[in-house]
Coordinates of C-alpha atoms in Angstrom, one line a residue:
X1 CA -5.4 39.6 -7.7
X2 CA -7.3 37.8 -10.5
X3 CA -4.3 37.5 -12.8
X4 CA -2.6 35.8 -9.7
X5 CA -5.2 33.5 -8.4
X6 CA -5.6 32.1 -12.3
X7 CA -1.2 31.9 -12.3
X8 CA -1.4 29.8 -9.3
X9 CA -4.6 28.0 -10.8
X10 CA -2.3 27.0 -13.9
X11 CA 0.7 26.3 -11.9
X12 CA -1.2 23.9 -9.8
X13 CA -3.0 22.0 -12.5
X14 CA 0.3 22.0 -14.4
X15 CA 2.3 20.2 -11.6
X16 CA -0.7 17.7 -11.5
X17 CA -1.1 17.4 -15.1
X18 CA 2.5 16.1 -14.8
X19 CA 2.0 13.5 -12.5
X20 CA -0.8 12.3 -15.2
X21 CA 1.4 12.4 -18.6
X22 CA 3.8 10.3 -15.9
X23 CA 0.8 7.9 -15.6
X24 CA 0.8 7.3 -19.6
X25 CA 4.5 7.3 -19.6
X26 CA 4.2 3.9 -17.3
X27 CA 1.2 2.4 -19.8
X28 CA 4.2 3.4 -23.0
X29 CA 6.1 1.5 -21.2
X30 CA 4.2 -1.7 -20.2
X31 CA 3.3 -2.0 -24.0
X32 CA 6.9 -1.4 -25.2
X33 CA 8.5 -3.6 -22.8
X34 CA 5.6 -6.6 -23.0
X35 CA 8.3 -9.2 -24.2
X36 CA 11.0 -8.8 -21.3
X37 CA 8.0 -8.4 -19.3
X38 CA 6.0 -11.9 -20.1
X39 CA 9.9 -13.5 -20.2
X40 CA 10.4 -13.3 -16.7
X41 CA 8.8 -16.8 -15.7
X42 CA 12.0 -18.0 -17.9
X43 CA 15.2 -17.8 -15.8
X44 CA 18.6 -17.9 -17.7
X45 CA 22.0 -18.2 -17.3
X46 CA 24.5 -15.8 -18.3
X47 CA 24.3 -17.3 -22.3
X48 CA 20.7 -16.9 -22.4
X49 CA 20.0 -20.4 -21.6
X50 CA 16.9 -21.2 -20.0
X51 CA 17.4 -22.8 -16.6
X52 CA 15.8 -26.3 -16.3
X53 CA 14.1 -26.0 -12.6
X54 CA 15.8 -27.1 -9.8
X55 CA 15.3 -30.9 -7.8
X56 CA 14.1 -30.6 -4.5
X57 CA 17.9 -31.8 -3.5
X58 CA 19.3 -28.6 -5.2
X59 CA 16.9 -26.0 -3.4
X60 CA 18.1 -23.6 -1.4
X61 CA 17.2 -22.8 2.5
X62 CA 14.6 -20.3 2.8
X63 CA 13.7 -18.3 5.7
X64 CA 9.7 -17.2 6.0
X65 CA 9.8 -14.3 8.5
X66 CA 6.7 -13.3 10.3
X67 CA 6.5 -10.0 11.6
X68 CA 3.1 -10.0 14.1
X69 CA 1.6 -7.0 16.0
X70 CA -1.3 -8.3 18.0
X71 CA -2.9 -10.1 15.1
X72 CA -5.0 -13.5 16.9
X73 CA -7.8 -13.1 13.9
X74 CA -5.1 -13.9 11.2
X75 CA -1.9 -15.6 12.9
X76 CA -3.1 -19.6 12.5
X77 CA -4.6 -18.6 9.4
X78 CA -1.2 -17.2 8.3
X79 CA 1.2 -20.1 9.7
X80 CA -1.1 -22.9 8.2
X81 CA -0.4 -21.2 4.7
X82 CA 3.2 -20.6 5.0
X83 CA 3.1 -24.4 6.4
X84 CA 1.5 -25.7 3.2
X85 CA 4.1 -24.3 0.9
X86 CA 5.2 -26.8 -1.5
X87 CA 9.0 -26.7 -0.3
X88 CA 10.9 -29.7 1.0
X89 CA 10.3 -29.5 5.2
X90 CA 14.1 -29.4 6.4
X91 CA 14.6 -26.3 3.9
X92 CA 11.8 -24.1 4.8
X93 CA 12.7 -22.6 7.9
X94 CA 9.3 -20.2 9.0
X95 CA 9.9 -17.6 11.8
X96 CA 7.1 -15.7 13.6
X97 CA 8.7 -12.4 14.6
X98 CA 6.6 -11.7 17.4
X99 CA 5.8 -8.4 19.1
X100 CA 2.1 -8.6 20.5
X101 CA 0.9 -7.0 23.5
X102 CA -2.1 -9.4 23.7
X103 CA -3.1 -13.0 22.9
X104 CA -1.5 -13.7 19.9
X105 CA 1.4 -14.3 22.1
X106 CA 0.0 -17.2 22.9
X107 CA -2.3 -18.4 19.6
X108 CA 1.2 -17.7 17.5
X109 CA 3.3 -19.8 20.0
X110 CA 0.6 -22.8 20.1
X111 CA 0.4 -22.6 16.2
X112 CA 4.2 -22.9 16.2
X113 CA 4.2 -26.2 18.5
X114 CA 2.0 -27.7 16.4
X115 CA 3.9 -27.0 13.4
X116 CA 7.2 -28.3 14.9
X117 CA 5.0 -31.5 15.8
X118 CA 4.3 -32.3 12.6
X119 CA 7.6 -31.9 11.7
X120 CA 8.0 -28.3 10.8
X121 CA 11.4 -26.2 10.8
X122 CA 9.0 -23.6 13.0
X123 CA 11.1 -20.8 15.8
X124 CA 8.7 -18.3 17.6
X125 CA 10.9 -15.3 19.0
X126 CA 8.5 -12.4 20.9
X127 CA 10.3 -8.9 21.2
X128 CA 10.0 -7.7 25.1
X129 CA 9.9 -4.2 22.8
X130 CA 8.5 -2.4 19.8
X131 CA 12.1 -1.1 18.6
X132 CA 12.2 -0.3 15.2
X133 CA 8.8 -1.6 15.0
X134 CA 8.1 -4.1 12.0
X135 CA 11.8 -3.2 10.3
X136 CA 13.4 -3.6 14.0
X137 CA 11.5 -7.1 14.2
X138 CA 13.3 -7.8 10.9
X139 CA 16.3 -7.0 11.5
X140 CA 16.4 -8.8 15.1
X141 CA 15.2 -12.7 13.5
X142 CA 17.6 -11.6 10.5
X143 CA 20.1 -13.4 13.2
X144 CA 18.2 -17.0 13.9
X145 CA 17.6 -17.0 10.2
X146 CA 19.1 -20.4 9.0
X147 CA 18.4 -19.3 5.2
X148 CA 20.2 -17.2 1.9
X149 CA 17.1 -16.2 1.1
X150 CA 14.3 -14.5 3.2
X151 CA 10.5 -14.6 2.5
X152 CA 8.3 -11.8 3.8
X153 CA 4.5 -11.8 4.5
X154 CA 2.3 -9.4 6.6
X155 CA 0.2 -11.2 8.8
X156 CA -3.4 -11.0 6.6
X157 CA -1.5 -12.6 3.5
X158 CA -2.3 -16.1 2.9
X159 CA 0.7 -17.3 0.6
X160 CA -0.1 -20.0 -2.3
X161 CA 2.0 -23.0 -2.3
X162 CA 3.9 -22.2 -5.4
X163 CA 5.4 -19.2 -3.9
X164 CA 8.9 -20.1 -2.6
X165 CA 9.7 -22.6 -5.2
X166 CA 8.8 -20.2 -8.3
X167 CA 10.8 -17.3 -6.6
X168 CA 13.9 -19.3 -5.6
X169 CA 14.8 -20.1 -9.3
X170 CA 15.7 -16.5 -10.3
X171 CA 18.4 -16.3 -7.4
X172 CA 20.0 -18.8 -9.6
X173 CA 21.1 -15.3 -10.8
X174 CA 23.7 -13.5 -8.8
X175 CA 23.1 -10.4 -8.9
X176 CA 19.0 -10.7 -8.5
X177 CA 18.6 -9.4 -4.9
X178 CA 14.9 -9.3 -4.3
X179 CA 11.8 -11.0 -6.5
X180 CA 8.6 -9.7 -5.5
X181 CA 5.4 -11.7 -6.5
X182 CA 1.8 -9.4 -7.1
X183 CA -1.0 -8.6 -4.1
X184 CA -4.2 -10.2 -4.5
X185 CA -7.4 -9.2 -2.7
X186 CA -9.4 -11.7 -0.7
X187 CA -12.2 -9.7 0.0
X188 CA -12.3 -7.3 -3.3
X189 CA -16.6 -7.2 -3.5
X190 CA -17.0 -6.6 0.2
X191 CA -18.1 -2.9 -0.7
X192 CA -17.2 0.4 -3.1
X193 CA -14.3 1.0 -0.3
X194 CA -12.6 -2.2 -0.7
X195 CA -13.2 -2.4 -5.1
X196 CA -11.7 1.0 -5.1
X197 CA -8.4 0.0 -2.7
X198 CA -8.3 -3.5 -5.2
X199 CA -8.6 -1.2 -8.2
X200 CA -5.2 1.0 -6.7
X201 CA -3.2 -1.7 -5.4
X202 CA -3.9 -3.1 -9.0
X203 CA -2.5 -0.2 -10.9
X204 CA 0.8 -0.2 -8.4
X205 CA 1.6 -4.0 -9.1
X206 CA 0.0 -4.6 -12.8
X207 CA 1.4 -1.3 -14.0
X208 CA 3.7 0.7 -12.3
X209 CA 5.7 -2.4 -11.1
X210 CA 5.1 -4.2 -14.5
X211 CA 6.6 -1.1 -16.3
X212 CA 9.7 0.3 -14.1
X213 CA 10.6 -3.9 -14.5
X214 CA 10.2 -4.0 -18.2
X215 CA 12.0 -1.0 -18.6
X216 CA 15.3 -1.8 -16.2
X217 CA 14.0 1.3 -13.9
X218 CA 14.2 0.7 -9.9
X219 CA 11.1 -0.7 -8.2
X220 CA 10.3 -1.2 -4.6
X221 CA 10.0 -4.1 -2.4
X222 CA 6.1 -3.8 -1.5
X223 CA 6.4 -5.1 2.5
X224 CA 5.1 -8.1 1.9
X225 CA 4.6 -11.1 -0.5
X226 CA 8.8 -11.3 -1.7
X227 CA 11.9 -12.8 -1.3
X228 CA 14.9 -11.4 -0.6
X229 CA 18.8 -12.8 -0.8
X230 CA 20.3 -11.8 2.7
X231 CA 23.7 -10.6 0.9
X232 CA 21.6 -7.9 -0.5
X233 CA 19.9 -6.9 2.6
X234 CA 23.3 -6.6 4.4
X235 CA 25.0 -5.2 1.1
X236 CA 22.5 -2.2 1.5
X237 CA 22.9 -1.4 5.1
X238 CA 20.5 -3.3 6.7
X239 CA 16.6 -2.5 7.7
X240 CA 16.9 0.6 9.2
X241 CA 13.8 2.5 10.6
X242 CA 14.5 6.3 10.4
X243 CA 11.0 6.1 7.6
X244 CA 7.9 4.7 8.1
X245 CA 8.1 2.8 5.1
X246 CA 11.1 0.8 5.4
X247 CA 10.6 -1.5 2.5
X248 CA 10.9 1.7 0.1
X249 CA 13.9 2.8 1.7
X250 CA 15.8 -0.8 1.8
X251 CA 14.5 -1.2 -2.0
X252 CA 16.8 1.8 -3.0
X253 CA 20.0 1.2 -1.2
X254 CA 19.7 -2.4 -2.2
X255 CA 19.7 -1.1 -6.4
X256 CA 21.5 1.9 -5.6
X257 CA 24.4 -0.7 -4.5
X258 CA 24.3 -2.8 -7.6
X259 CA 21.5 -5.0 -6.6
X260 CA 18.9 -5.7 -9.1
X261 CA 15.6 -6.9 -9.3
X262 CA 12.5 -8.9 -10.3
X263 CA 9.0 -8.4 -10.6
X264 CA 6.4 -11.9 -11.0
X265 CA 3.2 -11.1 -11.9
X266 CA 2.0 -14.4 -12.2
X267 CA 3.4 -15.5 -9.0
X268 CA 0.3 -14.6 -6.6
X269 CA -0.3 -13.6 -2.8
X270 CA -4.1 -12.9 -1.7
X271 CA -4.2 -10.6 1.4
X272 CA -7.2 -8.4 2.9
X273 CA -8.1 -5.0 2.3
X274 CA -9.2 -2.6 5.4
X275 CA -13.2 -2.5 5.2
X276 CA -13.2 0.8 7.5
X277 CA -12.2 4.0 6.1
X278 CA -10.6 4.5 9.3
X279 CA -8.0 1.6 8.4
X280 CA -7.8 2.7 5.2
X281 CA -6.7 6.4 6.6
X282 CA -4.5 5.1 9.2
X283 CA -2.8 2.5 6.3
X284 CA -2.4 5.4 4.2
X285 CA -0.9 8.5 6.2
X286 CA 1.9 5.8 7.5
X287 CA 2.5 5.0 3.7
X288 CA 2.7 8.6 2.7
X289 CA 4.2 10.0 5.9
X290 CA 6.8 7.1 5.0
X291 CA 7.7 7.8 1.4
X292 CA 7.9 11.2 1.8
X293 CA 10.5 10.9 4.3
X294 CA 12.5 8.1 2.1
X295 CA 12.3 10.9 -0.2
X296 CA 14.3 13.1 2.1
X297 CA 16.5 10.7 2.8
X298 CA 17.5 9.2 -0.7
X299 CA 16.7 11.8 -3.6
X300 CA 20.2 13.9 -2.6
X301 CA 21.8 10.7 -3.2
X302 CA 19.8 9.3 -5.7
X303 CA 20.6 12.6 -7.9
X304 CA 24.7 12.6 -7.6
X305 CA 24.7 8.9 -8.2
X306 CA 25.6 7.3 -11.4
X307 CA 22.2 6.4 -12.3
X308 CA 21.3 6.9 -16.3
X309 CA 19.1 10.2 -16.7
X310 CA 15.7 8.3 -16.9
X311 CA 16.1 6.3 -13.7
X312 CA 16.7 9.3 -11.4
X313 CA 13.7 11.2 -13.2
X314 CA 11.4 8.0 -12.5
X315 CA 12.8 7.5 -9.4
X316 CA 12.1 11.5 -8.6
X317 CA 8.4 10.7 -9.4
X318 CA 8.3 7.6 -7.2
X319 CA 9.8 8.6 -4.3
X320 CA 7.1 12.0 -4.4
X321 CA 3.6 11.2 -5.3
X322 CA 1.8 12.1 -2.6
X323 CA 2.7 15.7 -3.2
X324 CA -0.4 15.9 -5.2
X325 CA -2.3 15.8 -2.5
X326 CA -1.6 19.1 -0.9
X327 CA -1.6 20.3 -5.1
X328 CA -5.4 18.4 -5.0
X329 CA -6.3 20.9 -1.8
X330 CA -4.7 24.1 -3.3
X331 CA -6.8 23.3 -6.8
X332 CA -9.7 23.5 -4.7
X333 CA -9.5 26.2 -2.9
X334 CA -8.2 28.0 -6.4
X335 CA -11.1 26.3 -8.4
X336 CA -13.7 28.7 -6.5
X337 CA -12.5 31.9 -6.9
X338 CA -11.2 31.6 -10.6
X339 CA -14.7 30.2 -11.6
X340 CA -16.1 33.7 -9.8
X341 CA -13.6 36.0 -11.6
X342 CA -13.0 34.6 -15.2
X343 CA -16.2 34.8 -18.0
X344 CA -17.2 31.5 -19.7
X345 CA -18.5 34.1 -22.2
X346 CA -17.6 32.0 -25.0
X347 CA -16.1 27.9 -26.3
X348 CA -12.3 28.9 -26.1
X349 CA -12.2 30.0 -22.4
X350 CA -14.1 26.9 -22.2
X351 CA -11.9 25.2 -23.7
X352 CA -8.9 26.7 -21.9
X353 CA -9.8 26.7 -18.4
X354 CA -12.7 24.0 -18.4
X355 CA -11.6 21.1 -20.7
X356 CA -8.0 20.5 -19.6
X357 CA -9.4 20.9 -16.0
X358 CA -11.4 17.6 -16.8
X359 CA -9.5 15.6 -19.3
X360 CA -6.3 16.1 -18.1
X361 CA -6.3 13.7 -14.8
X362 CA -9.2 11.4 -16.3
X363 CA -7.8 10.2 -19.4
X364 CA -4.5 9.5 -17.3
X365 CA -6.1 7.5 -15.0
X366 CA -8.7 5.9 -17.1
X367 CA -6.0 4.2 -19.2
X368 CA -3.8 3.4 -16.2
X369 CA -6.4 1.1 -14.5
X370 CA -8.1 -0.4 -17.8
X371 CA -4.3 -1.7 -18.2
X372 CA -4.3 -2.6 -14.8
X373 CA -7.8 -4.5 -15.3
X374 CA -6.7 -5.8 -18.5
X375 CA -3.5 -7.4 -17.1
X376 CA -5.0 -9.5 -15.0
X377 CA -7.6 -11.1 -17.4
X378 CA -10.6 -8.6 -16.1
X379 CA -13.0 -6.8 -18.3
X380 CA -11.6 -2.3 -18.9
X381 CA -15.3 -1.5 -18.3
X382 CA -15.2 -2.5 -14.8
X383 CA -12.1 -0.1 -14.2
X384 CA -14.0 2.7 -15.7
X385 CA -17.2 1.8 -13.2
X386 CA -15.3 2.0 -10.5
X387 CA -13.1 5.4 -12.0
X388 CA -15.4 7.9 -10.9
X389 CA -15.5 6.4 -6.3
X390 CA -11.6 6.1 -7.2
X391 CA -11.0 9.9 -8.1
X392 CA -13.6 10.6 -5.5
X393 CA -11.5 8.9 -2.6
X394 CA -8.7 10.3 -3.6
X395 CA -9.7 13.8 -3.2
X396 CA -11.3 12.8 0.0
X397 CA -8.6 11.1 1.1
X398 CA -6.6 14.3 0.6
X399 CA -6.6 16.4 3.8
X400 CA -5.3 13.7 6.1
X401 CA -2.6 12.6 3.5
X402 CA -1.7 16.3 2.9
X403 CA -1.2 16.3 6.8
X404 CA 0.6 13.1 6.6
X405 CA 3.2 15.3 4.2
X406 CA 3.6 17.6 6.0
X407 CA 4.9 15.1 9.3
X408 CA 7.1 13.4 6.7
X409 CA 8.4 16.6 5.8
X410 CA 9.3 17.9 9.5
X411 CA 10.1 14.0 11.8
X412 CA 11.8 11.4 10.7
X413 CA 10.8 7.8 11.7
X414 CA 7.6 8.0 14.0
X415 CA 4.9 5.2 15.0
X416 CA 4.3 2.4 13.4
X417 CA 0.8 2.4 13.0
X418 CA -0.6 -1.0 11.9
X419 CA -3.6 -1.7 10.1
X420 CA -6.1 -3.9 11.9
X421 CA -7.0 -7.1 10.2
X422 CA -10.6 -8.7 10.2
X423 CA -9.6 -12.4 10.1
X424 CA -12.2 -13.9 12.1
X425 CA -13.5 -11.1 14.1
X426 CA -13.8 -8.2 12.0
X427 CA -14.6 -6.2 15.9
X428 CA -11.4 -7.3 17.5
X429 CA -9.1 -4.5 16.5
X430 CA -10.2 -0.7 15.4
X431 CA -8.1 2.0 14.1
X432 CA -8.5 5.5 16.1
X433 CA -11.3 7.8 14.9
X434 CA -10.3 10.8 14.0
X435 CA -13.6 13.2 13.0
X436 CA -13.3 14.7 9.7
X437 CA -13.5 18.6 10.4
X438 CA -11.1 19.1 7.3
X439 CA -13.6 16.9 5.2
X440 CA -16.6 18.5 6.0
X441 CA -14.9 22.1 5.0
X442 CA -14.1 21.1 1.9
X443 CA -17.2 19.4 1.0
X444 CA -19.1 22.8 1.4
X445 CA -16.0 24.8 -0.4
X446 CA -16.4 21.8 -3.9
X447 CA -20.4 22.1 -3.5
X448 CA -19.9 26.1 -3.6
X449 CA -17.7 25.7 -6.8
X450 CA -20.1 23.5 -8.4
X451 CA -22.9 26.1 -7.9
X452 CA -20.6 28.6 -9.0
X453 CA -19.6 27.0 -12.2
X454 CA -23.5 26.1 -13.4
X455 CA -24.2 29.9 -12.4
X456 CA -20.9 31.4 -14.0
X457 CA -21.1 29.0 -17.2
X458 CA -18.4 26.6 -16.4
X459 CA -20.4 23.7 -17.4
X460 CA -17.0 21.5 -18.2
X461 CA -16.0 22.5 -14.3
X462 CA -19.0 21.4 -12.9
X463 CA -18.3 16.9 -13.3
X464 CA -15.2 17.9 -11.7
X465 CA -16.5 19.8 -8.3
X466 CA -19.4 17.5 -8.4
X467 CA -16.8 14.8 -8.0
X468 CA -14.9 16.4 -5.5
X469 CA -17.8 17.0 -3.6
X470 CA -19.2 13.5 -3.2
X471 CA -15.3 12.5 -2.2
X472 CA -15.0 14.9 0.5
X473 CA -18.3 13.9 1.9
X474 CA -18.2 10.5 1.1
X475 CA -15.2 10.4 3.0
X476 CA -16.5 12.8 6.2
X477 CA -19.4 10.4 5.8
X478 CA -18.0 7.5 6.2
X479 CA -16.1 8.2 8.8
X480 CA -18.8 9.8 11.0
X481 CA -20.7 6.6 10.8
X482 CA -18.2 4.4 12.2
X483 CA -17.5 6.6 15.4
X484 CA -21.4 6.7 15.7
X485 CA -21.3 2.9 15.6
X486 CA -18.2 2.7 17.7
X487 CA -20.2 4.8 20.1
X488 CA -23.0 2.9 20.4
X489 CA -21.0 -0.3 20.7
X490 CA -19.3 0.9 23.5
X491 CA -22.4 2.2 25.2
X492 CA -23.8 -1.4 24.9
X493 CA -20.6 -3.0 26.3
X494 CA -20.7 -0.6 29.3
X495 CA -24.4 -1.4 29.8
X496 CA -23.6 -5.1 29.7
X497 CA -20.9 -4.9 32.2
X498 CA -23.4 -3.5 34.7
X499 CA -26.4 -6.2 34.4
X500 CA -28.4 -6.9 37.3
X501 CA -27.9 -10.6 39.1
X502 CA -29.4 -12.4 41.8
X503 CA -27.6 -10.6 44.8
X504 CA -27.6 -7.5 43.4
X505 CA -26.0 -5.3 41.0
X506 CA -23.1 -7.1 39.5
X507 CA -20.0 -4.8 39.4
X508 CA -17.7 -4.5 36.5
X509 CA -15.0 -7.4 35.7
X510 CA -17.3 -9.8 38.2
X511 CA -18.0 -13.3 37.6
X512 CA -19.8 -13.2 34.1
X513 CA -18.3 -13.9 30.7
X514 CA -18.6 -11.2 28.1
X515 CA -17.4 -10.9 24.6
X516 CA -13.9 -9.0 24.6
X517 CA -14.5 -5.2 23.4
X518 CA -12.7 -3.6 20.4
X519 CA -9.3 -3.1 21.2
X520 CA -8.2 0.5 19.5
X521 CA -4.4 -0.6 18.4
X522 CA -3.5 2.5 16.7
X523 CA -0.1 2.0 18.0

């Protein structure tokens, strides 16, 4: 049984080891690529001859879709942005693809008035249905959309005014299908939660999209924040929502049919990041639930196509990373008992079971997001602060997203679970709280390995369970507090609604004005 427990214990960290040497692979390939890389604000014709940039006369029509969900704390924020774009009026056409269920029906509608008052190109078209949900809203204003090219923003985004005018230029190109421009984060200092989301969403877009550019390999569309050239869109089949992530999936059959694309760095959208971890959870089982059933869907394919060797293996390890996370549970669960039944007796079982256990995912991940850092002009010290709460997360994080693989493994398609925005009322919209019962068990499991490794003499184990630890109960913590204050909140509410007047005891919904309670919008 010991000889078995330690096989699976070295099968596990081997699998995970590889997703880190895959980590280093996409740093390699940032550095050796840096030329094509820093070239791309240069678009050229077919000789190599750099394009001089178009007159407003010689712009093309550009469609700026909308896709809304009950957003009132972001929506006029959102239009007036889109609005101030530095793109000639009668060529910017902007389309609020409306599904709401509560006011923002009429806050996006107003907003859109106004626009067309001051002379706006502005439609407003409201779903009487959630079909398809944000790729079935797509799809429908794909058919009022007066422009070749089609701009995408998530309701939280605030676009810059450069943005259509520096993406239209490499469309000049005809077989550039899709030009996605990098995430920034509005509210990156708002606590540990948000600096560690900034830190990953900085890694995806300053390193992993940076890299599979430089090196010709397929990228995604991230959602949000690009352009896409409708012939492409059609070309590929269409938005189709059989996977949660529908961006992913539409990325794939756009390149797989010949499409190719472009990544702009420089080119900069700033958006929020959710400030409650149960946001955050909801935002991340749909994303994994999502690529995990694009994976189903496209790696068949993806493996009989004509693609060179290199671009099916990176699109293998794209299309499956949240795998790790069940791999991240099983590790734990091994970690205990192969601290109990193997001697630390001297440095080389140390060093064979200890060290790699360590060094193997930290190294990975410590150069990954000092690049990342780096990229974007920021000091490498402040990705290695924030290391530790990142690694920590992500093993806390781990139990729902290891659930969330498992549903992308057995449905296809499913909810369309939206992240609430703070905007202007950060208590307007909550995700559901779900308490964390799997959290809490493997908090007490990590804290048992760590006293198991300082009593066994597993000293180079112990950083590790420690780390695991905190994450799991950081996480159980975290979310424990906001259903206590959600509680509360509600309590107070109720005990509002009842206050005593004049001719007695007012009844609930009667005559007085109180502030609208937290809608929970989980669908």
């Amino acid at each position: 049984m010991s000889i078995l427990i330690c096989a699976l214990y070295f099968v596990v960290l081997f699998i995970l080891s590889s997703y880190g040497l895959h980590r280093l692979h996409l740093v390699l390939l940032c550095r050796r690529n840096r030329a094509r890389i820093e070239a791309v604000t240069e678009v050229h014709d077919e000789r190599g001859v750099a394009f001089t940039p178009m007159s407003d006369d010689e712009l093309p029509v550009v469609t700026i879709q909308l896709p809304l969900f009950n957003e009132s704390t972001v929506v006029e924020r959102l239009l007036e942005a889109v609005a101030e774009m530095d793109y000639p009026k009668d060529r910017l056409q902007i389309q609020v693809l409306d599904d709401s269920t509560d006011e923002t029906r009429s806050i996006a509608a107003r907003k859109v008035d106004e626009l067309c008052a001051r002379g706006h190109d502005a439609i407003y078209v409201h779903r009487t249905d959630r079909v398809g949900y944000k790729a079935g809203a797509l799809d429908h204003g794909l058919a009022t959309a007066k422009g070749d090219l089609i701009g995408i923003f998530d309701a939280d985004f605030i676009p810059r005014p450069d943005f259509a005018r520096s993406l239209v230029e490499h469309f000049r190109d005809p077989s550039v299908g899709m030009v996605q421009a990098r995430w920034a984060h509005l509210n990156r200092s708002a606590s540990l939660l948000t600096r560690v989301q900034a830190l990953m969403l900085d890694g995806h877009h300053l390193v992993e999209n940076r890299a599979r550019y430089g090196a010709e390999l397929f990228f995604n569309f991230s959602g949000t924040g690009g352009m896409w050239r409708r012939q492409a869109i059609q070309d590929a089949g269409g938005w189709q929502h059989d996977t949660l992530t529908e961006d992913l999936d539409l990325s794939y059959r756009a390149q797989l049919a010949g499409w190719r694309f472009v990544y702009r760095p420089d080119v900069v959208s700033p958006a929020e990041l959710p400030e409650d971890i149960s946001a955050l959870r909801a935002q991340q089982y749909r994303w994994a639930k999502g690529t995990v059933q694009t994976a189903r869907k496209l790696l068949r394919r993806i493996a009989s196509s004509d693609l060179s060797l290199k671009q099916r293996i990176e699109a293998l390890f794209h299309l499956t990373p949240h795998f790790a996370y069940p791999l991240m549970l099983a590790l734990c669960l091994l970690l205990l008992p192969v601290l109990a039944t193997v001697e630390a007796s001297d440095w080389k079982m140390a060093l064979l079971f200890d060290l790699p256990l360590c060094m193997a995912p930290i190294s990975s991940l410590a150069s990954f997001y000092m690049l990342a850092e780096s990229a974007q002009g920021r000091s490498r010290w402040e990705a290695l602060k924030v290391l530790p709460a990142l690694i920590g997360l992500g093993a806390g994080l781990a139990p729902h997203l290891t659930a969330a693989v498992a549903d992308g493994l057995r449905n296809r398609a499913g909810e369309f679970v939206r992240t609430p925005k703070r905007g202007s009322n950060r208590f307007r919209y909550k995700a559901r709280v779900q308490l964390p019962f799997a959290e809490l068990l493997f908090t007490l499991i990590c804290a048992g390995s760590v006293v198991m490794s300082l009593r066994a003499g597993h000293y180079f184990a112990t950083p590790f369970a420690t780390l695991f630890t905190f994450g799991f109960g950081y996480v159980a913590y975290l979310v424990i507090v906001e259903a206590a204050q959600r509680d509360r909140a509600e309590r107070a509410l109720e005990a509002a609604e009842a206050v005593p007047v004049a001719s007695g005891t007012r009844r609930k919904g009667e005559a007085q004005v109180l502030p609208s309670p937290s809608a929970d919008v989980a669908a």
